[in-house]
Amino acid sequence: MAIRPRPVNNPVIFIILREMRTPILVLICVYAVAILGMALIPGRDGEPMSIFHAFYFVMYTATTTGFGEIPEQFSDAQRLWAIVCLFVTVITWLYSIGAIIRLLQNRFFQLAREEWRFIAAVRRISEDYYILCGFGDTGSLLARGLSDAGIPAVVLDKDENRIRALRLRDYNVPMPGLCCDASVPRFLIDAGVQAPNCKGVIALTHDEEVNLKIAAVSRLLNPNIRIIAVSASQFHEETLATLGHDTHFVDPFKVFARGLGAAIVNPPLYVLNEWLSHARGVTLDMRLRLPPPGRWIICGYGRMGREVHQVLHSFGVETAVIDPHPPEEDIDIYIRGRATAKTLKAAGIRKAVGVVAANDDDGHNLSIIINARGLNPGVFMIVRQNRHENEVAFNAANADIIMQPSLVTARKILFMITAPLLRPFFSFLLRRHRLDVRFMERLLTRLKETIGDEWPQLGSVVLSEKQAPALYRAWEEGARIRLVDLLRDPRGREARLAIVPFVLRGPDERLAFLPEDDVEVRVGDELLLCGTEAALTWLEATLNNEHLLFYVVTGRDLPHGWLLRWLYRQRYGAAALCWSPAAETGA
Amino acid sequence: MNLEKVIFGFFIVLALTLNFGFFLGEMDNPQYHNAYELFVLVVVNLIATGLKLGDRTQIGAILLSTSLVADLELIAAAIYWTVVVHVTETGMTPDVTASIVSLSGGALVANIVSVVMVVAETLMLRR
């Protein structure tokens, strides 16, 4: 006989049944004996009770209901037995109720019940969702971002307090959470890693080994799933790269260092990135104080220090490093020791233009700011903030750029999910800027004119039957639709929605950056758009409602209903209902 | 101005106002509720339903369903009226009248929902 795995349907019921087996058996036996005795003992007239009467009497005696009605006058033998029944049955009930309460307080029972509830909650999610492993600083920031984007997520974390914190938040979408070790395959299956609407697993735990294991287990359980893992070591990245397609790793320090590099060679790109991320106090008008060229001092040569050094070095920026550990590689100016006034002076703080405080200790980084500012008030300060709870102190320290690894990671992952075309767009901007320095300025001006002071939103839409049903039907009727028509305001088509199209990806994967107005859109095109929230909502309405779409394309109103459409055709001819634009029919 | 919008709005509002007129008056007094008014009401409601057929949008589907609810309740009221007058020959007693009028009251609510939705859609697209 083949060994079959244990069926996993509803383990909670099984636990209850198993735990309640003894109390139930005892109850049945006690009742049986009591009823049997009552039915055997002779009454006053010598005849015993019927079984029905005995059953009735024991039922209300046992529950101490205390009805006054007795089937007939009892004999003394019956009374004696009734006393016995009363005691025994009441004790049995107390025992059974005690067993239920013990069960409810049992830790393992509670865990099983939570797991069962969690599975039910995951099954109820009908939209596409992601699995978040780890709900620390990064996880909670990402969950908030996903909720704002309307994408549900399932959260796994080892820390019970984090899961409790999750349940107290109010999200716009379901976010069930379970306290467990996310690298155990069973829990990943509970979280729905094999479900068809599970789009990806995001491993954000503090332990890179655990992240790697989560990634490997998820890949084995579901070959088509997208995997995003946080990793800051070369070894893990290489291993992750072997897990096949759609596996991504995010290294917060590398992401930040690249951003910093971009800021030095292409300042407007940095402004654009910060503005799209809704960084505090950043508008397109306000020029951020950007890292000036000149000598830079890097305090701390750990993961972040190394990445920043590499990037600055590759742009030919002169750097000095202060670190207590012996140098591992060949660096021009390397000063051993902690960053104090003495070592900072030795590194040339008076002539330096910028300082990067990159230690993994917040207190240390804060003291570097104070020291460096004291020695050179005009120096540009970039500081790493490790813990979210120290935010107030860092804001008071007034550094030029505060780098929070958790925030950088969360933003990056959120953009990977909600706006996958943003990355190619940014590398396009970086390339393009090298050829034409004014190009970025013009783009920022255009964005400012279109969106104004409102918060920008990135919108990603695939022009498919699912996401744009009205458009799909129009294509079936032979319509040719240009991008500019979609971006008209359905309230009055002369006005444009506050949207700037960033990227248009055709079905053949070809990318068009900042597409022109009269580009024709086709089935399967994917668009990356930047606009106000209201404008993106209107665009969604246009793509879903054929009346709005007909209006923005042709400038005429499509009659509601078959009858009026027939009348309209009789009166104006069939051409009036076809999708040709307004100018050609003269309507 | 758009002729289609005029026709569409006309029938929807006419159905609502006729319905209100029929509903108005003492609940159980047949004097206040006219058989011809109910007949016209049923006809106008059916026309309004016909105008809503074939709209593939979400709002069109909801408009159609409210219209169908109104039709259902009004036709039920008309059949009930016919049965008590011609089949059982009990006539329009107060309890029969009250049933018929409350059915038309249900249809009235459905018609109000219709008109509110049409007005909301129009206000949203100011042009």
XYZ file of C-alpha atoms in Angstrom:
714
model
C 0.000 0.000 0.000
C 1.310 3.387 -0.923
C 1.951 5.829 1.849
C -0.362 8.754 1.442
C 0.209 12.181 2.890
C -2.100 13.179 5.686
C -5.135 15.058 4.368
C -4.822 18.728 5.271
C -8.473 19.699 5.329
C -9.426 21.614 8.407
C -7.031 20.377 11.102
C -8.822 22.462 13.756
C -11.879 20.211 13.714
C -9.595 17.190 14.113
C -7.885 18.688 17.131
C -11.212 19.488 18.778
C -12.516 15.996 18.134
C -9.365 14.347 19.426
C -9.231 16.416 22.582
C -12.931 16.034 23.274
C -12.966 12.275 22.796
C -12.592 11.332 26.463
C -15.076 13.866 27.865
C -17.660 12.817 25.309
C -17.165 9.121 26.064
C -17.438 9.756 29.815
C -20.575 11.824 29.315
C -22.211 9.084 27.231
C -21.343 6.379 29.768
C -22.536 8.355 32.780
C -25.795 9.236 31.074
C -26.306 5.646 29.982
C -25.793 4.251 33.489
C -27.995 6.916 35.051
C -30.832 6.338 32.574
C -30.522 2.589 32.815
C -30.672 2.687 36.643
C -33.707 4.924 36.557
C -35.413 2.641 34.084
C -34.745 -0.465 36.212
C -35.544 0.688 39.751
C -39.166 -0.086 40.641
C -41.460 2.820 41.438
C -44.190 3.167 44.082
C -46.547 0.824 42.252
C -43.788 -1.740 41.752
C -43.463 -0.979 38.016
C -40.231 0.766 36.842
C -40.312 3.904 34.666
C -40.351 3.722 30.890
C -37.001 4.485 29.258
C -38.417 7.679 27.804
C -39.422 8.962 31.221
C -36.039 7.976 32.652
C -34.263 9.795 29.810
C -36.376 12.891 30.361
C -35.699 12.895 34.094
C -31.932 12.394 33.788
C -31.660 15.088 31.130
C -32.988 17.790 33.346
C -31.338 16.492 36.478
C -27.939 16.338 34.818
C -28.094 19.885 33.538
C -29.558 20.967 36.932
C -32.368 22.678 35.095
C -34.639 21.767 37.992
C -38.045 21.313 36.392
C -40.736 20.677 38.939
C -42.418 18.056 36.830
C -41.745 14.430 37.679
C -43.422 11.739 35.555
C -44.909 10.135 38.635
C -44.372 10.041 42.380
C -40.964 8.425 43.115
C -40.281 5.435 45.364
C -37.479 5.831 47.891
C -35.179 3.574 45.826
C -35.685 5.916 42.885
C -34.964 8.946 45.073
C -31.730 7.372 46.256
C -30.679 6.765 42.661
C -31.676 10.309 41.723
C -29.227 11.648 44.327
C -26.450 9.531 42.825
C -27.352 10.705 39.298
C -27.283 14.342 40.351
C -23.790 14.234 41.752
C -22.231 12.075 39.084
C -23.688 13.903 36.116
C -22.875 17.377 37.426
C -19.270 16.329 38.045
C -19.077 14.889 34.535
C -20.323 18.137 33.053
C -17.797 20.168 35.009
C -15.072 17.881 33.730
C -16.214 18.206 30.102
C -16.508 21.969 30.229
C -13.080 22.107 31.857
C -11.681 20.039 28.983
C -13.096 22.477 26.407
C -11.634 25.463 28.230
C -8.244 23.735 28.520
C -8.332 23.078 24.807
C -9.147 26.676 23.948
C -6.223 27.842 26.080
C -3.838 25.376 24.522
C -1.044 27.172 22.655
C -0.875 24.604 19.886
C -4.594 24.717 19.385
C -4.440 28.492 19.067
C -1.623 28.221 16.535
C -3.559 25.669 14.497
C -6.650 27.841 14.579
C -4.676 30.889 13.465
C -3.110 28.954 10.627
C -6.501 27.705 9.526
C -7.990 31.194 9.607
C -5.010 32.512 7.687
C -5.446 29.886 4.963
C -9.123 30.810 4.658
C -8.238 34.516 4.440
C -5.654 33.834 1.705
C -8.165 31.802 -0.295
C -10.645 34.658 -0.150
C -8.278 37.033 -2.000
C -9.542 37.176 -5.562
C -7.087 39.691 -7.061
C -3.443 39.122 -7.898
C -1.343 39.282 -4.750
C 2.221 39.087 -3.466
C 3.692 37.224 -0.518
C 5.775 39.374 1.839
C 8.242 37.437 3.970
C 9.414 39.689 6.780
C 7.432 42.589 8.185
C 10.142 44.822 9.628
C 10.767 48.444 8.604
C 11.009 47.568 4.913
C 8.068 45.168 5.009
C 5.701 47.629 6.631
C 6.720 50.442 4.254
C 6.195 48.121 1.306
C 2.842 46.878 2.625
C 1.672 50.488 2.891
C 2.797 51.172 -0.666
C 1.105 48.049 -2.007
C -2.089 48.933 -0.176
C -2.053 52.420 -1.743
C -1.587 50.795 -5.148
C -4.506 48.439 -4.461
C -2.417 45.273 -4.517
C -3.166 42.776 -1.718
C -0.351 40.944 0.049
C 0.078 38.020 2.395
C 2.525 38.629 5.234
C 4.706 36.048 6.979
C 6.923 37.019 9.896
C 8.616 35.168 12.697
C 7.877 37.835 15.285
C 4.423 37.569 16.797
C 4.431 41.244 17.781
C 4.950 42.281 14.159
C 1.952 40.209 13.050
C -0.129 41.780 15.821
C 1.003 45.209 14.610
C -0.065 44.233 11.081
C -3.579 43.399 12.265
C -3.946 46.840 13.825
C -3.166 48.708 10.593
C -5.957 49.734 8.270
C -5.183 48.750 4.703
C -7.380 49.300 1.643
C -6.852 45.692 0.570
C -6.768 42.382 2.452
C -3.414 41.756 4.182
C -3.642 38.504 6.126
C -0.616 37.724 8.290
C 0.765 34.617 9.959
C 3.446 34.279 12.587
C 5.757 31.546 11.274
C 9.131 30.777 9.755
C 8.644 31.787 6.128
C 11.366 29.504 4.843
C 9.385 26.394 5.855
C 7.695 25.145 2.656
C 4.432 24.304 4.422
C 3.876 27.924 5.421
C 4.680 29.189 1.945
C 2.022 26.807 0.614
C -0.399 28.085 3.267
C 0.380 31.588 2.042
C -0.740 30.483 -1.423
C 2.563 30.350 -3.290
C 1.007 27.818 -5.678
C -2.207 29.750 -6.244
C -2.723 31.007 -9.805
C -3.275 34.587 -8.628
C -0.102 34.704 -6.560
C 2.252 36.860 -8.625
C 5.375 36.818 -6.531
C 7.301 36.224 -3.343
C 9.262 39.057 -1.753
C 11.893 37.975 0.787
C 12.786 40.844 3.114
C 13.970 39.147 6.296
C 17.087 40.389 8.047
C 18.845 37.097 7.449
C 20.182 36.668 3.931
C 20.441 32.909 4.290
C 16.715 32.825 5.082
C 15.969 35.047 2.081
C 17.914 32.689 -0.120
C 16.072 29.670 1.221
C 12.695 31.363 0.752
C 13.636 32.159 -2.844
C 14.773 28.590 -3.571
C 11.743 26.954 -1.944
C 9.346 29.308 -3.761
C 11.008 28.596 -7.092
C 10.647 24.854 -6.534
C 7.023 25.143 -5.458
C 6.045 27.392 -8.343
C 8.326 27.713 -11.389
C 6.413 30.671 -12.863
C 6.404 32.931 -9.870
C 8.327 36.188 -9.612
C 10.873 36.287 -6.810
C 12.386 39.415 -5.302
C 14.938 38.991 -2.529
C 16.912 41.525 -0.560
C 20.565 40.670 -0.593
C 23.736 42.614 -0.062
C 26.344 39.961 -0.679
C 27.943 38.788 -3.886
C 27.589 35.107 -3.009
C 23.833 35.323 -2.508
C 23.343 37.302 -5.675
C 25.152 34.696 -7.696
C 23.090 31.906 -6.166
C 19.875 33.825 -6.746
C 20.789 34.370 -10.361
C 20.767 30.603 -10.891
C 17.122 30.364 -9.832
C 15.934 31.131 -13.322
C 13.830 33.785 -14.959
C 11.988 36.476 -13.064
C 14.243 36.257 -10.032
C 15.471 39.625 -8.866
C 17.630 40.773 -6.035
C 17.696 44.192 -4.504
C 20.754 45.520 -2.728
C 19.763 48.724 -0.910
C 23.341 49.997 -0.796
C 23.914 49.425 -4.479
C 20.601 51.100 -5.317
C 21.503 54.094 -3.212
C 25.056 54.316 -4.526
C 23.748 54.273 -8.110
C 21.268 56.992 -7.198
C 24.086 59.028 -5.737
C 26.183 58.531 -8.852
C 23.256 59.644 -10.995
C 22.838 62.669 -8.753
C 26.419 63.733 -9.415
C 26.363 63.283 -13.202
C 22.675 64.005 -13.798
C 21.136 66.116 -11.007
C 17.655 66.530 -12.583
C 17.294 62.734 -12.741
C 17.856 62.583 -9.005
C 15.213 65.289 -8.495
C 12.788 63.359 -10.720
C 13.342 60.138 -8.788
C 12.849 61.830 -5.424
C 9.756 63.627 -6.715
C 8.207 60.397 -8.031
C 8.908 58.743 -4.667
C 7.076 61.577 -2.869
C 10.175 62.429 -0.848
C 9.417 65.069 1.715
C 9.881 68.679 0.629
C 10.838 67.824 -2.953
C 9.136 69.665 -5.786
C 10.235 70.020 -9.383
C 10.803 73.730 -8.817
C 12.951 73.349 -5.769
C 16.431 72.348 -6.787
C 17.750 69.903 -4.227
C 21.165 70.788 -2.954
C 23.094 68.273 -4.945
C 26.437 66.660 -4.259
C 29.090 69.046 -5.616
C 32.216 67.763 -7.348
C 35.445 67.761 -5.309
C 37.027 65.664 -2.552
C 34.639 63.359 -0.683
C 35.211 61.703 2.692
C 33.599 58.325 3.307
C 33.325 57.406 7.001
C 32.908 53.666 7.411
C 33.949 51.222 4.725
C 31.244 48.603 5.178
C 28.686 47.575 2.568
C 27.408 51.076 1.913
C 30.838 52.712 2.097
C 32.231 50.255 -0.429
C 29.400 50.798 -2.926
C 29.601 54.593 -2.643
C 33.390 54.481 -3.024
C 33.114 52.352 -6.137
C 30.549 54.592 -7.772
C 32.377 57.819 -6.908
C 35.635 56.292 -8.086
C 34.069 55.266 -11.402
C 32.992 58.883 -11.980
C 36.527 60.011 -11.225
C 35.713 61.715 -7.926
C 38.581 62.024 -5.448
C 37.767 60.211 -2.189
C 39.227 59.615 1.265
C 38.118 56.733 3.469
C 38.093 56.597 7.285
C 37.578 53.139 8.800
C 38.931 51.349 11.886
C 39.501 48.065 10.004
C 42.632 47.384 7.948
C 42.146 48.168 4.230
C 41.166 45.172 2.118
C 41.855 46.762 -1.223
C 44.084 49.457 -2.583
C 42.652 52.878 -1.783
C 44.525 56.164 -2.271
C 43.721 57.831 1.036
C 42.802 55.375 3.768
C 42.850 56.549 7.380
C 42.484 53.937 10.071
C 40.382 54.767 13.104
C 36.933 55.949 13.969
C 35.694 59.163 12.407
C 36.632 61.782 15.021
C 37.665 65.397 14.644
C 41.280 64.219 14.400
C 40.781 61.670 11.633
C 38.429 63.978 9.768
C 41.110 66.649 9.773
C 43.628 64.112 8.575
C 41.277 63.223 5.692
C 41.160 66.881 4.708
C 37.739 67.931 5.935
C 38.501 71.634 5.524
C 38.907 71.296 1.780
C 36.360 68.490 1.300
C 33.023 69.134 -0.372
C 31.118 66.171 0.996
C 31.025 63.610 3.780
C 29.248 60.251 3.677
C 28.495 58.824 7.141
C 27.947 55.193 6.245
C 28.292 53.270 9.523
C 25.738 50.749 10.629
C 25.441 52.553 13.966
C 23.120 55.549 14.136
C 24.767 57.198 17.139
C 28.111 57.102 15.400
C 26.676 58.605 12.214
C 24.998 61.439 14.119
C 28.244 62.329 15.878
C 30.026 62.419 12.501
C 27.516 65.005 11.250
C 28.153 67.202 14.286
C 31.938 66.871 14.013
C 32.053 67.472 10.268
C 29.731 70.476 10.412
C 31.858 71.946 13.202
C 35.014 71.676 11.108
C 33.493 72.721 7.786
C 29.993 74.281 7.967
C 29.462 74.219 4.211
C 30.179 70.532 3.712
C 27.581 68.359 1.960
C 26.350 65.641 4.338
C 25.002 62.263 3.306
C 24.094 60.094 6.254
C 22.856 56.570 6.639
C 19.924 56.095 9.008
C 19.698 52.487 10.098
C 16.675 52.511 12.352
C 13.330 54.093 11.588
C 12.810 55.088 15.234
C 15.754 57.548 15.120
C 14.012 59.650 12.461
C 13.490 62.725 14.656
C 17.175 62.954 15.560
C 18.227 62.667 11.919
C 15.765 65.319 10.797
C 17.079 67.650 13.498
C 20.673 67.011 12.360
C 19.743 68.605 9.021
C 21.778 66.410 6.720
C 21.495 67.028 2.974
C 20.554 63.455 2.103
C 19.378 60.899 4.639
C 19.646 57.382 3.353
C 17.436 54.766 4.941
C 18.207 51.310 3.559
C 14.696 50.125 4.413
C 13.065 53.032 2.576
C 15.316 52.667 -0.464
C 14.556 48.953 -0.656
C 10.818 49.393 -0.213
C 10.652 52.089 -2.925
C 12.698 50.057 -5.337
C 10.577 46.915 -4.872
C 7.351 48.896 -5.083
C 8.441 50.413 -8.398
C 9.453 46.963 -9.662
C 5.911 45.744 -8.966
C 3.767 48.731 -9.892
C 5.907 50.283 -12.627
C 8.206 47.679 -14.197
C 8.975 50.004 -17.095
C 10.443 52.687 -14.846
C 13.891 51.137 -14.757
C 14.427 51.123 -18.545
C 13.024 54.670 -18.585
C 15.601 55.852 -16.069
C 18.476 54.239 -17.906
C 17.171 55.908 -21.078
C 17.160 59.277 -19.278
C 20.694 58.702 -18.039
C 21.921 57.861 -21.562
C 19.999 60.665 -23.190
C 21.251 63.239 -20.730
C 24.846 62.550 -21.728
C 23.984 63.600 -25.300
C 21.763 66.551 -24.473
C 22.155 68.261 -21.107
C 19.064 70.442 -21.579
C 16.863 67.389 -22.215
C 16.115 66.633 -18.551
C 15.340 70.278 -17.860
C 12.773 70.252 -20.649
C 11.209 67.064 -19.298
C 10.928 68.515 -15.800
C 9.357 71.676 -17.213
C 6.834 69.573 -19.124
C 5.999 67.580 -15.995
C 5.600 70.756 -13.987
C 3.250 72.262 -16.571
C 1.155 69.093 -16.801
C 0.930 67.980 -13.199
C 1.498 71.207 -11.301
C 1.804 71.046 -7.538
C -0.124 67.809 -7.110
C 1.454 64.554 -6.057
C 2.541 62.526 -9.037
C 1.400 58.947 -9.423
C 2.911 56.364 -11.667
C 0.403 54.307 -13.571
C 1.075 51.113 -15.480
C -1.574 49.767 -17.831
C -1.626 46.918 -20.327
C -4.030 47.545 -23.197
C -5.547 44.074 -23.044
C -9.092 42.769 -22.972
C -8.907 42.531 -19.179
C -7.523 45.964 -18.382
C -9.071 47.947 -21.238
C -12.295 46.164 -22.303
C -13.817 49.161 -24.081
C -10.656 49.704 -26.097
C -10.536 46.024 -26.991
C -14.091 46.115 -28.371
C -13.297 49.240 -30.340
C -10.387 47.411 -31.953
C -12.692 44.524 -32.796
C -14.905 47.019 -34.612
C -11.896 48.119 -36.624
C -11.029 51.327 -34.804
C -7.576 52.889 -35.098
C -6.776 54.772 -31.947
C -3.917 57.135 -31.264
C -2.313 57.720 -27.891
C -3.445 61.335 -27.830
C -7.097 60.239 -27.987
C -6.765 58.112 -24.862
C -5.201 61.017 -22.994
C -8.065 63.412 -23.731
C -10.301 64.470 -20.874
C -13.654 62.616 -21.120
C -15.362 65.630 -19.561
C -14.374 67.783 -22.539
C -12.067 66.389 -25.174
C -10.311 69.651 -26.014
C -8.620 69.426 -22.618
C -5.849 66.933 -21.927
C -5.670 64.804 -18.815
C -2.777 65.691 -16.527
C -0.717 62.744 -17.721
C 2.721 62.495 -19.296
C 3.315 59.147 -21.015
C 6.778 57.853 -20.105
C 7.141 54.556 -21.943
C 5.134 52.608 -24.510
C 6.083 48.957 -24.848
C 4.783 47.201 -27.919
C 3.904 43.483 -27.980
C 7.285 42.821 -29.613
C 9.012 44.191 -26.460
C 10.135 47.266 -28.340
C 10.246 50.299 -26.056
C 9.291 53.811 -27.101
C 10.370 56.440 -24.569
C 8.262 59.582 -24.124
C 6.019 58.481 -27.040
C 4.608 61.096 -29.408
C 0.919 61.990 -29.362
C 0.007 60.491 -32.716
C 1.486 57.044 -32.041
C -1.153 54.414 -32.703
C -1.801 52.055 -29.773
C -2.289 48.343 -30.437
C -3.434 45.245 -28.596
C -1.041 44.213 -25.822
C 0.780 47.547 -25.582
C 1.955 48.422 -22.120
C 2.070 52.027 -20.980
C 3.950 53.681 -18.155
C 2.303 56.967 -17.315
C 2.935 59.716 -14.828
C -0.004 61.843 -13.796
C -2.263 63.021 -11.021
C -4.385 60.457 -9.261
C -7.614 61.971 -10.653
C -6.275 61.948 -14.211
C -5.259 58.291 -13.973
C -8.749 57.449 -12.654
C -10.316 59.211 -15.635
C -8.037 57.328 -18.000
C -9.143 54.076 -16.401
C -12.774 55.138 -16.897
C -12.095 55.824 -20.586
C -10.506 52.411 -21.049
C -13.483 50.688 -19.399
C -16.444 52.657 -20.693
C -17.184 52.582 -24.408
C -19.286 55.764 -24.282
C -16.381 57.761 -22.875
C -13.946 56.119 -25.304
C -16.204 56.844 -28.310
C -16.454 60.456 -27.215
C -12.740 61.045 -26.698
C -11.888 59.375 -30.018
C -14.615 60.800 -32.276
C -15.997 63.808 -30.437
C -19.525 62.435 -30.848
C -21.740 60.780 -28.266
C -22.526 57.117 -28.711
C -26.282 56.557 -28.133
C -27.152 54.328 -25.208
C -28.957 51.135 -26.128
C -29.777 49.321 -29.366
C -33.004 51.180 -30.110
C -31.513 54.649 -30.065
C -28.468 53.428 -31.961
C -30.785 52.068 -34.686
C -32.677 55.368 -34.877
C -29.372 57.235 -35.048
C -28.186 55.056 -37.908
C -31.453 55.637 -39.810
C -31.040 59.353 -39.450
C -27.314 59.986 -39.896
C -26.156 56.857 -41.726
C -23.833 54.089 -40.597
C -20.767 56.356 -40.791
C -21.974 58.270 -37.735
C -21.382 55.258 -35.530
C -17.981 54.232 -36.807
C -14.796 55.071 -34.945
C -13.435 57.659 -37.333
C -12.231 60.837 -35.637
C -14.279 64.003 -35.568
C -12.362 65.976 -38.160
C -12.948 63.470 -40.973
C -16.752 63.310 -40.670
C -17.063 66.952 -39.768
C -19.436 66.302 -36.876
C -27.759 69.578 -26.929
C -28.151 65.975 -27.841
C -31.446 64.444 -29.051
C -30.534 61.023 -27.671
C -30.026 62.420 -24.181
C -33.394 64.212 -24.402
C -35.301 61.038 -25.332
C -33.458 58.943 -22.773
C -33.945 61.423 -19.934
C -37.554 62.110 -20.929
C -38.721 58.510 -20.574
C -36.803 57.851 -17.384
C -38.139 60.957 -15.660
C -41.663 60.376 -17.051
C -41.669 56.878 -15.583
C -40.641 58.251 -12.210
C -43.194 61.060 -12.129
C -46.094 58.854 -13.284
C -45.115 56.328 -10.682
C -45.121 59.011 -8.018
C -48.545 60.229 -9.166
C -50.010 56.747 -8.923
C -48.447 56.157 -5.507
C -49.732 59.441 -4.071
C -52.877 59.367 -1.914
C -54.378 57.210 0.812
C -52.813 53.786 0.814
C -56.020 51.710 0.990
C -58.529 53.936 -0.757
C -59.103 52.884 -4.404
C -60.435 56.354 -5.202
C -56.922 57.800 -5.179
C -55.422 55.197 -7.526
C -56.449 55.116 -11.159
C -56.353 51.980 -13.332
C -55.489 53.960 -16.492
C -52.614 55.661 -14.719
C -51.208 52.252 -13.797
C -51.600 51.125 -17.415
C -49.720 54.148 -18.781
C -47.111 53.677 -16.076
C -46.461 50.080 -17.109
C -46.152 51.111 -20.763
C -43.748 53.998 -20.058
C -41.650 51.778 -17.822
C -41.378 49.152 -20.551
C -40.285 51.803 -23.058
C -37.652 53.071 -20.605
C -36.394 49.507 -20.205
C -36.195 49.125 -23.975
C -34.070 52.276 -24.260
C -31.605 50.872 -21.768
C -31.152 47.566 -23.606
C -27.813 47.027 -25.305
C -25.614 49.326 -23.206
C -22.491 47.323 -22.421
C -21.096 49.575 -19.702
C -21.292 48.945 -15.986
C -23.635 51.851 -15.361
C -25.824 50.659 -18.239
C -26.161 47.254 -16.618
C -27.265 48.744 -13.296
C -29.728 51.085 -15.041
C -31.232 48.115 -16.851
C -31.561 46.098 -13.667
C -33.356 48.898 -11.795
C -35.709 49.220 -14.714
C -36.405 45.472 -14.679
C -37.181 45.649 -10.943
C -39.702 48.424 -11.548
C -41.296 46.468 -14.420
C -41.587 43.353 -12.313
C -43.328 45.097 -9.446
C -45.670 47.125 -11.642
C -46.687 44.110 -13.708
C -47.320 42.162 -10.510
C -49.549 45.007 -9.295
C -51.443 45.093 -12.623
C -52.010 41.332 -12.603
C -53.243 41.444 -9.025
C -55.672 44.229 -9.924
C -57.013 42.234 -12.877
C -57.440 39.099 -10.772
C -59.414 40.752 -7.961
C -61.713 42.582 -10.357
C -62.304 39.906 -12.985
C -61.417 36.492 -11.573
C -62.249 36.377 -7.884
C -64.608 39.354 -8.205
C -63.841 40.562 -4.694
C -63.301 44.081 -6.051
C -60.912 46.728 -4.763
C -61.149 46.174 -1.025
C -58.817 48.304 1.197
C -56.313 45.487 1.751
C -56.075 44.703 -1.979
C -55.548 48.393 -2.758
C -52.864 48.655 -0.103
C -50.970 45.701 -1.646
C -51.137 47.179 -5.139
C -50.024 50.624 -3.965
C -47.142 49.227 -1.942
C -45.931 47.314 -5.010
C -45.971 50.565 -6.959
C -44.081 52.135 -4.043
C -41.301 49.564 -4.550
C -41.179 50.412 -8.247
C -40.985 54.092 -7.282
C -37.794 53.467 -5.314
C -36.250 51.629 -8.276
C -37.158 54.532 -10.567
C -35.629 57.034 -8.148
C -32.385 55.037 -8.183
C -32.431 55.141 -12.007
C -32.886 58.902 -12.162
C -30.236 59.531 -9.505
C -27.753 57.470 -11.492
C -28.496 59.227 -14.767
C -28.162 62.625 -13.082
C -24.925 61.587 -11.357
C -23.408 60.417 -14.630
C -24.404 63.626 -16.373
C -22.969 65.802 -13.619
C -19.710 63.858 -13.685
C -19.225 64.591 -17.392
C -19.875 68.298 -17.674
C -19.927 69.072 -21.354
